[in-house]
Short mmCIF file of C-alpha atoms and ligand atoms in Angstrom, two decimals:
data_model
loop_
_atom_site.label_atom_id
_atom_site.label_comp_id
_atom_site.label_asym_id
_atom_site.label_seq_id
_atom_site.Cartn_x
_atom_site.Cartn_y
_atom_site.Cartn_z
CA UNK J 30 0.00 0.00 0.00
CA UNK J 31 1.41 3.84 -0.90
CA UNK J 32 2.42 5.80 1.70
CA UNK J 33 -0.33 8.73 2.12
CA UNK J 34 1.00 12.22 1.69
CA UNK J 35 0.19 14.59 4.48
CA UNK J 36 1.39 17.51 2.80
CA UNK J 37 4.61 18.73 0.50
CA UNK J 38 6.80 15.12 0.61
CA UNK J 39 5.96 14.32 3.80
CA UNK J 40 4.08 10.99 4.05
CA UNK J 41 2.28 8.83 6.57
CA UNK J 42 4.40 5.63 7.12
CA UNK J 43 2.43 4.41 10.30
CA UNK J 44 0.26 1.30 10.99
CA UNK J 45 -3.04 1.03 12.43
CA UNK J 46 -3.31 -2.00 15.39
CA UNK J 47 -6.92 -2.74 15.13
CA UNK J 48 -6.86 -5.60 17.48
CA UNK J 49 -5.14 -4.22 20.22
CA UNK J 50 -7.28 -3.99 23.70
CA UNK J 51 -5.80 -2.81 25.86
CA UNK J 52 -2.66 -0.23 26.46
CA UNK J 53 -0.01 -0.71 28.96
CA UNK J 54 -1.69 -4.00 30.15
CA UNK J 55 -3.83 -1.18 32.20
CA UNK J 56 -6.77 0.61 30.55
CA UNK J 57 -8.95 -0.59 28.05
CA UNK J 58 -9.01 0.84 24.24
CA UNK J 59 -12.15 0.57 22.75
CA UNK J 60 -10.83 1.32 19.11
CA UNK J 61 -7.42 -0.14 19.27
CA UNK J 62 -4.42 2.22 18.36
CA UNK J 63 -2.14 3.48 15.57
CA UNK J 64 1.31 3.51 16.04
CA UNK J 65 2.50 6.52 13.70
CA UNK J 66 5.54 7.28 11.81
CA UNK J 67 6.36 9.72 9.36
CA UNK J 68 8.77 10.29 5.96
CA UNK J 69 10.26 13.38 5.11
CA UNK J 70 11.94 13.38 2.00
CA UNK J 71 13.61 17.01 1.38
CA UNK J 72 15.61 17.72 -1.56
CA UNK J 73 18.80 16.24 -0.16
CA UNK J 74 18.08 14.15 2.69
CA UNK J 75 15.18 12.20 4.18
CA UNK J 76 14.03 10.88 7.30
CA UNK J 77 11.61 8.95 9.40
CA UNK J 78 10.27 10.40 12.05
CA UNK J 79 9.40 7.99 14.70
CA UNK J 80 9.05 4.28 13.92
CA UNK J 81 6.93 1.12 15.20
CA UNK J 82 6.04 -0.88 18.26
CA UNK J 83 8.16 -4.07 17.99
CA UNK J 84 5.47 -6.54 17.32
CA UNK J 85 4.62 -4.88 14.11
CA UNK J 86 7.91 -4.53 12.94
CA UNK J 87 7.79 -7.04 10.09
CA UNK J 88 4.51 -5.17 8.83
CA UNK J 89 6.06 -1.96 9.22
CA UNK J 90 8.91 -3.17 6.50
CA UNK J 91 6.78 -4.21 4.43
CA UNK J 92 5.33 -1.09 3.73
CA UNK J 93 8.79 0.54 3.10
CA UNK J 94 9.78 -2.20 0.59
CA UNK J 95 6.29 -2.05 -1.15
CA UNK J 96 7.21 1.73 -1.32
CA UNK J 97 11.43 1.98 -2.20
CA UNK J 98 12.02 5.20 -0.54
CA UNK J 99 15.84 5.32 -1.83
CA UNK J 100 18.17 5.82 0.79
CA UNK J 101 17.25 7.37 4.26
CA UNK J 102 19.94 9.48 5.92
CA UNK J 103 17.99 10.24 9.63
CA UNK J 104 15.98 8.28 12.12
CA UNK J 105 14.33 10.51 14.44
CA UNK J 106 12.94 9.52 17.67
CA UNK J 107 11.35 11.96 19.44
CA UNK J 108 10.66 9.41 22.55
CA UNK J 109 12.16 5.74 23.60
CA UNK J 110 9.06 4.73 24.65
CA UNK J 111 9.06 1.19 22.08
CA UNK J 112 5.75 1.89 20.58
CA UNK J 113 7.70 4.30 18.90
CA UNK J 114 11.28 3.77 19.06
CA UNK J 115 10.96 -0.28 19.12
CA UNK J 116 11.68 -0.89 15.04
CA UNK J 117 14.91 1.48 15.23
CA UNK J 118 17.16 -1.39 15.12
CA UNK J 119 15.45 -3.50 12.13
CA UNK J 120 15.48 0.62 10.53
CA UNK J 121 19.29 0.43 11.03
CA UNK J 122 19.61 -2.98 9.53
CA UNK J 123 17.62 -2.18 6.36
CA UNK J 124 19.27 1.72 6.03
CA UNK J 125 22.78 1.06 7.39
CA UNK J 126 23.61 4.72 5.88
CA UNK J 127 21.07 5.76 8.73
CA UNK J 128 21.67 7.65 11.73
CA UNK J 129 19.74 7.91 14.81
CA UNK J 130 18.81 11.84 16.05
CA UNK J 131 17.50 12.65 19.12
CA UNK J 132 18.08 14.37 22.52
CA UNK J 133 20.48 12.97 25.53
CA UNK J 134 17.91 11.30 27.70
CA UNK J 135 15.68 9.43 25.16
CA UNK J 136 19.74 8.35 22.82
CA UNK J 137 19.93 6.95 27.18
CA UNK J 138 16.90 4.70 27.08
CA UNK J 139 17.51 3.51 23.13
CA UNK J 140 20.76 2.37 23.93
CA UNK J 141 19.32 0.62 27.14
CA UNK J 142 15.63 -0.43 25.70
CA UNK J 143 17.15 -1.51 22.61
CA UNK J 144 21.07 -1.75 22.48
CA UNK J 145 20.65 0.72 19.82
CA UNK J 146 24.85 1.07 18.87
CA UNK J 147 26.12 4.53 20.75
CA UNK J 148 27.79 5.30 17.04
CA UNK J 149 25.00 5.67 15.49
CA UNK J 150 23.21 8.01 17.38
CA UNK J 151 23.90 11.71 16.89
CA UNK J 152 22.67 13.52 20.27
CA UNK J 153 20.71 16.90 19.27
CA UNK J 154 20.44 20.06 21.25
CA UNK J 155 16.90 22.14 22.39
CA UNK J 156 16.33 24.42 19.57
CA UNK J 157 18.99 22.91 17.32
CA UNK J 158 18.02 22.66 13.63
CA UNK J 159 19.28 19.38 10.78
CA UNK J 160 18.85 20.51 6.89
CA UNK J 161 16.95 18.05 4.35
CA UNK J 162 17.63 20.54 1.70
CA UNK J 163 14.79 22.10 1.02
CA UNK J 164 12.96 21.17 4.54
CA UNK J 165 14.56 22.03 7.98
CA UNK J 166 13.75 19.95 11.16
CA UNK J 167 14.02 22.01 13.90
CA UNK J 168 13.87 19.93 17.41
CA UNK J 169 11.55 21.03 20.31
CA UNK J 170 12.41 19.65 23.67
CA UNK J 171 9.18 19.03 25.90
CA UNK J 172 10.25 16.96 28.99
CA UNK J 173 7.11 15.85 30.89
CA UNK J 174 4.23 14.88 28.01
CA UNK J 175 4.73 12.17 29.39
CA UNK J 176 8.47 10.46 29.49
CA UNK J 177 11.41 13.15 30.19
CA UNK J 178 12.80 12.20 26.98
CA UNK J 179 9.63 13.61 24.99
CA UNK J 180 10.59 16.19 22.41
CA UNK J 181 8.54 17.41 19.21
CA UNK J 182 10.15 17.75 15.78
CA UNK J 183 8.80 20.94 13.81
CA UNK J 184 9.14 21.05 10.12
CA UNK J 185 9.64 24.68 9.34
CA UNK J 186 8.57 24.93 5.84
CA UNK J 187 5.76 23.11 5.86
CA UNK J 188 4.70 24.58 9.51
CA UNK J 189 3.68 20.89 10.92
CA UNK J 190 4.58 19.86 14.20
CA UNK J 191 5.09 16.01 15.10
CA UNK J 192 4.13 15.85 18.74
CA UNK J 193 5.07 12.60 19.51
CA UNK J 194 2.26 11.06 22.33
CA UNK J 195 0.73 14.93 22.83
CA UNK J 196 -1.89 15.24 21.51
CA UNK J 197 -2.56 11.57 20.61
CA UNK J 198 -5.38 9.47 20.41
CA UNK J 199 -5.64 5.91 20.72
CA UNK J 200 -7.85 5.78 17.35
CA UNK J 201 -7.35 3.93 14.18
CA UNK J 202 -8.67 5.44 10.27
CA UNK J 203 -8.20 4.65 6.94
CA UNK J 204 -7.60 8.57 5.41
CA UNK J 205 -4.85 9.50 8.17
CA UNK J 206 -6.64 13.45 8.06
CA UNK J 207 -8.84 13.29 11.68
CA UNK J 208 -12.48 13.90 10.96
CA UNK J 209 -13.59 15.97 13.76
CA UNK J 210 -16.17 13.87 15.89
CA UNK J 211 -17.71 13.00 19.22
CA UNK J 212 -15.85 9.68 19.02
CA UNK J 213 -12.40 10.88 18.19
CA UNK J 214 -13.05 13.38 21.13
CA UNK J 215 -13.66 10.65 23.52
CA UNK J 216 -11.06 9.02 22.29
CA UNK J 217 -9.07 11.62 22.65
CA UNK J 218 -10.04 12.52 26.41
CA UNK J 219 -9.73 9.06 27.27
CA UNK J 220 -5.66 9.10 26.29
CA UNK J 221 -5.48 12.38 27.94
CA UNK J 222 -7.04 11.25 31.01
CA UNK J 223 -4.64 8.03 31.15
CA UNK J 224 -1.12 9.22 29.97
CA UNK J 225 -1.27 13.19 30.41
CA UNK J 226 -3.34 14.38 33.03
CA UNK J 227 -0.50 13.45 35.45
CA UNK J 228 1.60 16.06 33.67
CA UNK J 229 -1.59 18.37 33.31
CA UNK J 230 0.85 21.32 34.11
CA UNK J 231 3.11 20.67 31.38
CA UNK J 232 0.32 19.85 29.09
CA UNK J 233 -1.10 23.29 29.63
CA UNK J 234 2.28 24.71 28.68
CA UNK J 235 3.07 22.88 25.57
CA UNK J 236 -0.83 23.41 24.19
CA UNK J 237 -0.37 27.16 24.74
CA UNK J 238 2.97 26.79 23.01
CA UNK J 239 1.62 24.95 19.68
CA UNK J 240 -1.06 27.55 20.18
CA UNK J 241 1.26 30.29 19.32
CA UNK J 242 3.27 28.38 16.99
CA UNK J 243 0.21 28.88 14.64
CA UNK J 244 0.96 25.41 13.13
CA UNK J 245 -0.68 24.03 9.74
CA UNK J 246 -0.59 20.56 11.28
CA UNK J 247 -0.18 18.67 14.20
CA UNK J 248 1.13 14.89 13.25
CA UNK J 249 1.35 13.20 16.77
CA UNK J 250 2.25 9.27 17.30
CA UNK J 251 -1.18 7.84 18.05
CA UNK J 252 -4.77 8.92 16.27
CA UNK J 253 -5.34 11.03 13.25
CA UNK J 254 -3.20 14.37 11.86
CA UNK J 255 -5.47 17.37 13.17
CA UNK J 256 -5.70 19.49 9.60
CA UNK J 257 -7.42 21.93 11.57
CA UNK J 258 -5.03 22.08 14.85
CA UNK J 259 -7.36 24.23 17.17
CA UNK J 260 -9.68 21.39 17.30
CA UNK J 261 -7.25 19.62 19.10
CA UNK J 262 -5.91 22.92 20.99
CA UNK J 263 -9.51 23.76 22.20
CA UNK J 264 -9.51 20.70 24.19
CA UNK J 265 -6.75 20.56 26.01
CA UNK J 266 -6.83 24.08 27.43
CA UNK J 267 -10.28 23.04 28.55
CA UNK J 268 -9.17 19.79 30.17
CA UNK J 269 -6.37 20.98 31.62
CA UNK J 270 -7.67 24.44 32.62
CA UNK J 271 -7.02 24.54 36.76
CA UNK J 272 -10.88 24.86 36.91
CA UNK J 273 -13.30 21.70 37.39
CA UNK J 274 -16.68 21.18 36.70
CA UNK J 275 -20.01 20.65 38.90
CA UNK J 276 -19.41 16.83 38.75
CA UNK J 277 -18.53 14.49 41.50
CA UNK J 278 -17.60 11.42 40.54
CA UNK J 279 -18.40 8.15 43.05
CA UNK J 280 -16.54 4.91 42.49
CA UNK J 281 -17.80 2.31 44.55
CA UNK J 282 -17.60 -1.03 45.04
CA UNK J 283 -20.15 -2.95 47.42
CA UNK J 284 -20.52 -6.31 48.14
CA UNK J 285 -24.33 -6.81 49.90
CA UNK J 286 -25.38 -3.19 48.24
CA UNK J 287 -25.43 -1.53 52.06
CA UNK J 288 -22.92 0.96 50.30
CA UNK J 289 -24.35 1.11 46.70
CA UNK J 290 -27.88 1.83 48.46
CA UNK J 291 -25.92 4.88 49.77
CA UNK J 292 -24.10 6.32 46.61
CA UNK J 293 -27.25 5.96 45.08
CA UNK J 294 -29.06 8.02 47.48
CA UNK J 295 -25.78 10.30 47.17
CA UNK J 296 -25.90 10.92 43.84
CA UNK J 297 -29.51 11.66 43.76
CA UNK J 298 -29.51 14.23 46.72
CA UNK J 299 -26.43 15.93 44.30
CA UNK J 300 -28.45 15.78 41.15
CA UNK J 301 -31.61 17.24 42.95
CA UNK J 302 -29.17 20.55 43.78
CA UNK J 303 -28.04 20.66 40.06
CA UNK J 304 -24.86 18.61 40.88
CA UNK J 305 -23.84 16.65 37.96
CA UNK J 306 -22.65 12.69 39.28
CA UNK J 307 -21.01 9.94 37.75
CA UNK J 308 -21.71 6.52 39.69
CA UNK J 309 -18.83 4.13 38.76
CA UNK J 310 -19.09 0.13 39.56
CA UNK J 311 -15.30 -0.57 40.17
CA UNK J 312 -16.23 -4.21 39.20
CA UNK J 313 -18.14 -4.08 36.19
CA UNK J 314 -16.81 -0.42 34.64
CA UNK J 315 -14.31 0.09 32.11
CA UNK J 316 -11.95 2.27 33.88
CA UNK J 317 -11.07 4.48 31.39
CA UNK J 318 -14.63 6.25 31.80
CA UNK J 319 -13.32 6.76 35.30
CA UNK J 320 -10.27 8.23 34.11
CA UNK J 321 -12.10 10.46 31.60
CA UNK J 322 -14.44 11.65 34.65
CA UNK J 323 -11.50 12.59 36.79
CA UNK J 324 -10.52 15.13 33.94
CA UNK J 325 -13.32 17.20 34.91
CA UNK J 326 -14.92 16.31 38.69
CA UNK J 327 -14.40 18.56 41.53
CA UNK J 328 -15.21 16.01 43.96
CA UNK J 329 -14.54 12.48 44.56
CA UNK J 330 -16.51 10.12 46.81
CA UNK J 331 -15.20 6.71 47.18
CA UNK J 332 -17.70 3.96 48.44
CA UNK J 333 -16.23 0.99 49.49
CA UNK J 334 -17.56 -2.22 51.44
CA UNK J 335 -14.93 -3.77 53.93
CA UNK J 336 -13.25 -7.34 53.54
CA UNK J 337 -10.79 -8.79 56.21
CA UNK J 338 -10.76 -5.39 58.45
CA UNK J 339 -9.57 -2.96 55.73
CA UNK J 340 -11.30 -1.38 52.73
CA UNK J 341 -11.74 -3.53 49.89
CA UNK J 342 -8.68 -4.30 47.52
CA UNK J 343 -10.65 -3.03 44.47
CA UNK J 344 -11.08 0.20 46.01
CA UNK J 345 -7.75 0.32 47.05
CA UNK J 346 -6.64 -0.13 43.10
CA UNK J 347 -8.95 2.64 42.24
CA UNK J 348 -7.91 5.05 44.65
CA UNK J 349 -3.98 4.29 43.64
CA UNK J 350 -5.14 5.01 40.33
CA UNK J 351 -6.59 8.39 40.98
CA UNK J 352 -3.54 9.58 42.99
CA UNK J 353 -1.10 8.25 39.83
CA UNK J 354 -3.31 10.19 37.70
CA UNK J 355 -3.13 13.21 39.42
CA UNK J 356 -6.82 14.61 38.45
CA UNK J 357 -7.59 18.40 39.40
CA UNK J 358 -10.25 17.33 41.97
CA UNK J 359 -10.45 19.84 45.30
CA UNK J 360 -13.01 17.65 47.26
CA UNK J 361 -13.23 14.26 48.19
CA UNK J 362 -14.98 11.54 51.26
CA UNK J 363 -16.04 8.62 51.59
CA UNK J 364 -18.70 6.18 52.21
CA UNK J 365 -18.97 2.70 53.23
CA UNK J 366 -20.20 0.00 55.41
CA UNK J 367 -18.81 -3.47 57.74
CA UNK J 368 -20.37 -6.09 59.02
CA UNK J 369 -17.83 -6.93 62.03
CA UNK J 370 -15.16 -4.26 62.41
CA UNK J 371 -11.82 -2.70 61.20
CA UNK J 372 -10.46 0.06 59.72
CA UNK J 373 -12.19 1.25 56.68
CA UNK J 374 -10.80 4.47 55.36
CA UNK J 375 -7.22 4.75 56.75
CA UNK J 376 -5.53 3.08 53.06
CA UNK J 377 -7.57 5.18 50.98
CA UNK J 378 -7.39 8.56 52.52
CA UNK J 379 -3.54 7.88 52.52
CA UNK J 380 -3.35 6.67 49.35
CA UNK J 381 -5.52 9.72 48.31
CA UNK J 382 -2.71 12.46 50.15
CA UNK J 383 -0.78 13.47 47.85
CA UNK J 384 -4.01 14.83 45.98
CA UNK J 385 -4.27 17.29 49.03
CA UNK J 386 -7.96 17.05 48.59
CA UNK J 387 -10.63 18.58 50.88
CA UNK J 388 -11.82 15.94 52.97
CA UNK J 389 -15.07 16.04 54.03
CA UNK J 390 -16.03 13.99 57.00
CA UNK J 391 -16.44 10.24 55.76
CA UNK J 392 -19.75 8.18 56.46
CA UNK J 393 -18.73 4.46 57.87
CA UNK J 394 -22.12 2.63 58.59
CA UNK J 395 -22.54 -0.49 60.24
CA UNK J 396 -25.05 -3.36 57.93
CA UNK J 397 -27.70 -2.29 56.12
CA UNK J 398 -27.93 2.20 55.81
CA UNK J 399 -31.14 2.92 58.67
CA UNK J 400 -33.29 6.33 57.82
CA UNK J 401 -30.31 7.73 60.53
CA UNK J 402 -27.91 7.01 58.03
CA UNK J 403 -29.54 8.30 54.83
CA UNK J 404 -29.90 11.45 56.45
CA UNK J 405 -26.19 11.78 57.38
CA UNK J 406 -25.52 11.09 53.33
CA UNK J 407 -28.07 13.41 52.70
CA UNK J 408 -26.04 16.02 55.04
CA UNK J 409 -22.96 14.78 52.71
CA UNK J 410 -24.62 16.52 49.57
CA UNK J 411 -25.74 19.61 51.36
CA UNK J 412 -21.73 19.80 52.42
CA UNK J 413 -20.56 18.92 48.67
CA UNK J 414 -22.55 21.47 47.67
CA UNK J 415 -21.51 24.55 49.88
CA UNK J 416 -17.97 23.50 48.69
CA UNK J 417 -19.03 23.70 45.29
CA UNK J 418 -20.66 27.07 46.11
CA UNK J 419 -17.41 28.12 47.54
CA UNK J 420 -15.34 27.49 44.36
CA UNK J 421 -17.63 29.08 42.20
CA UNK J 422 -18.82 25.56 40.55
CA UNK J 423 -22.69 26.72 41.41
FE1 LIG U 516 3.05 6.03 22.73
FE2 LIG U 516 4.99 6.98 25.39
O1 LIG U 516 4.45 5.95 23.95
#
């Protein structure tokens, strides 16, 4: 199959991994992934930009010797990360001439991830620029979205930025231009939610950057090529503006439904005061809808039953998630129940710390919730909202 030009002899070289599930054997993809990589063929030189994830390696070839590109003089990884660095050395074998570009820290983890050969990587400075004749790559350092080895390659005739993983989306197409939808959107939350919201600082940054840049393009490694960049842009400076939205989010997991009967009655007590809620079955629910809530919620209420004297290890995996993922979330409690005794709450309101969250007095209910304790959740929402009040949310 032809390589698909993007724009002035620069061509889409990537693969789309239809079958994939799931993403670092953690969150669910519900349209599997591209892995993409990009030619640039100037007037004297060319290069790849970015390569494959090892087990499509062979595939990846294929393409290049269904297409006889000529000679290639530059590899450029803008990550190590080996969805994107991992078919360097099979590059190498089949372009000898080749050599590797790329900053200190990510030439580091090729050498280690892949005993990529130290002479034939050339290390590249912030800001420094490599001539393809008539094209100029000009390299963009951006530590933090998400590996400290990130950096962005900017092709300064044609104005496109590659963006390595910013920006992504784990989406696959068959016409590599994105066509702007509520899908690719979700899509596109969902990836934020699970690999950049951690770095939400530095995502804010670099969007506001690219902002400014006034790019034609933005070519990341995962999803479609945003023709029409703001599209992209627009979202990010909404989900990772410092300001959340009326939404509380309530994972919960509850064994005899003592604690479900109470997030239920939770989230309808919010809803009745205009509070939006997202109820979240830590058993049953795909977890990157959780992740995708966090983005937005100012408040997060974890309901949990007990087992063995301690919350419940599913609960305890959720709220390990939501510190790792570092959501912008001021407010957060919990709710739960026991049949015999124990500590409920102590893990998770550890494990949530570093999140320096608002706590508002937990609810721990012995059995089955009485009228008593309906009305202390019912005090819970009158509290969640006054905070809300407080930031402005209502
Ligand atoms: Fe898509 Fe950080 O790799």
């Amino acid at each position: 199959m032809k390589f698909q030009e993007i724009k002035n002899n620069i061509y889409y070289c990537g693969l789309n991994d239809c079958d994939r599930r799931i993403f670092d054997e953690l969150i669910p993809l519900e349209h599997g992934t591209s892995y993409n990589s990009y030619l640039v063929k100037g007037s004297e030189k060319t290069a790849i930009i970015d390569t494959m994830y090892p087990p499509k390696t062979t595939e990846y070839l294929k393409r290049f010797a269904e297409n006889q590109i000529g000679k290639v003089d530059y590899i450029i990884a803008n990550h190590g990360e080996q969805d994107h660095s991992g078919s360097i050395p099979a590059l190498l074998e089949k372009y000898p001439n080749a050599i590797v570009l790329t900053n200190s820290k990510c030439a580091e983890n090729i050498k280690n991830m892949l005993h990529v050969p130290a002479e034939k990587i050339r290390e590249v400075a912030d800001g420094e620029e490599v001539s393809l004749g008539d094209k100029t790559l000009k390299f963009i350092f951006a530590p933090g979205v998400h590996w400290p080895d990130t950096m962005f390659t900017y092709i300064k005739e044609d104005n496109v930025i590659c963006t390595c993983d910013f920006l992504g989306a784990h989406y696959t197409f068959s016409d590599v231009f994105a066509v702007e939808s509520k899908e690719l959107e979700k899509s596109a939350k969902r990836y934020y939610a699970e690999i950049m919201m951690p770095f939400r600082m530095m995502c804010k940054r670099y969007t506001q950057m690219i902002k400014d840049m006034n790019v034609d393009m933005i070519l990341p490694s995962h999803g479609p090529v945003y023709k029409n960049p703001s599209f992209i842009l627009d979202l990010y400076a909404d989900w990772t503006s410092d300001t959340p939205k009326n939404l509380v989010v309530l994972p919960y997991v509850s064994m005899y439904n003592s604690t479900m009967e109470m997030i239920d009655r939770l989230a309808e007590k919010l809803n009745a005061e205009g509070i939006e809620t997202f109820k979240f079955d830590i058993v049953d629910d795909d977890l990157g809808d959780l992740a995708m809530a966090l983005v937005d919620a100012a408040t997060i209420v974890m309901g949990t039953s007990m087992v063995l004297a301690g919350p419940h290890p599913m609960a305890v995996n959720v709220a390990y998630l939501a510190s790792v993922l570092r959501p912008k979330a001021k407010f957060a409690s919990l709710i739960g129940s026991y049949g015999w005794g124990g500590k409920l709450f102590d893990i998770i309101v550890n494990l949530l710390a570093p999140l320096k969250l608002d706590l508002i007095e937990p609810i721990q209910i012995k059995g089955k919730p009485t009228e008593e304790d309906f009305k202390k959740v019912d005090e819970m929402a009158k509290t969640i909202l006054e905070k809300h009040k407080s930031i402005g949310l209502v």
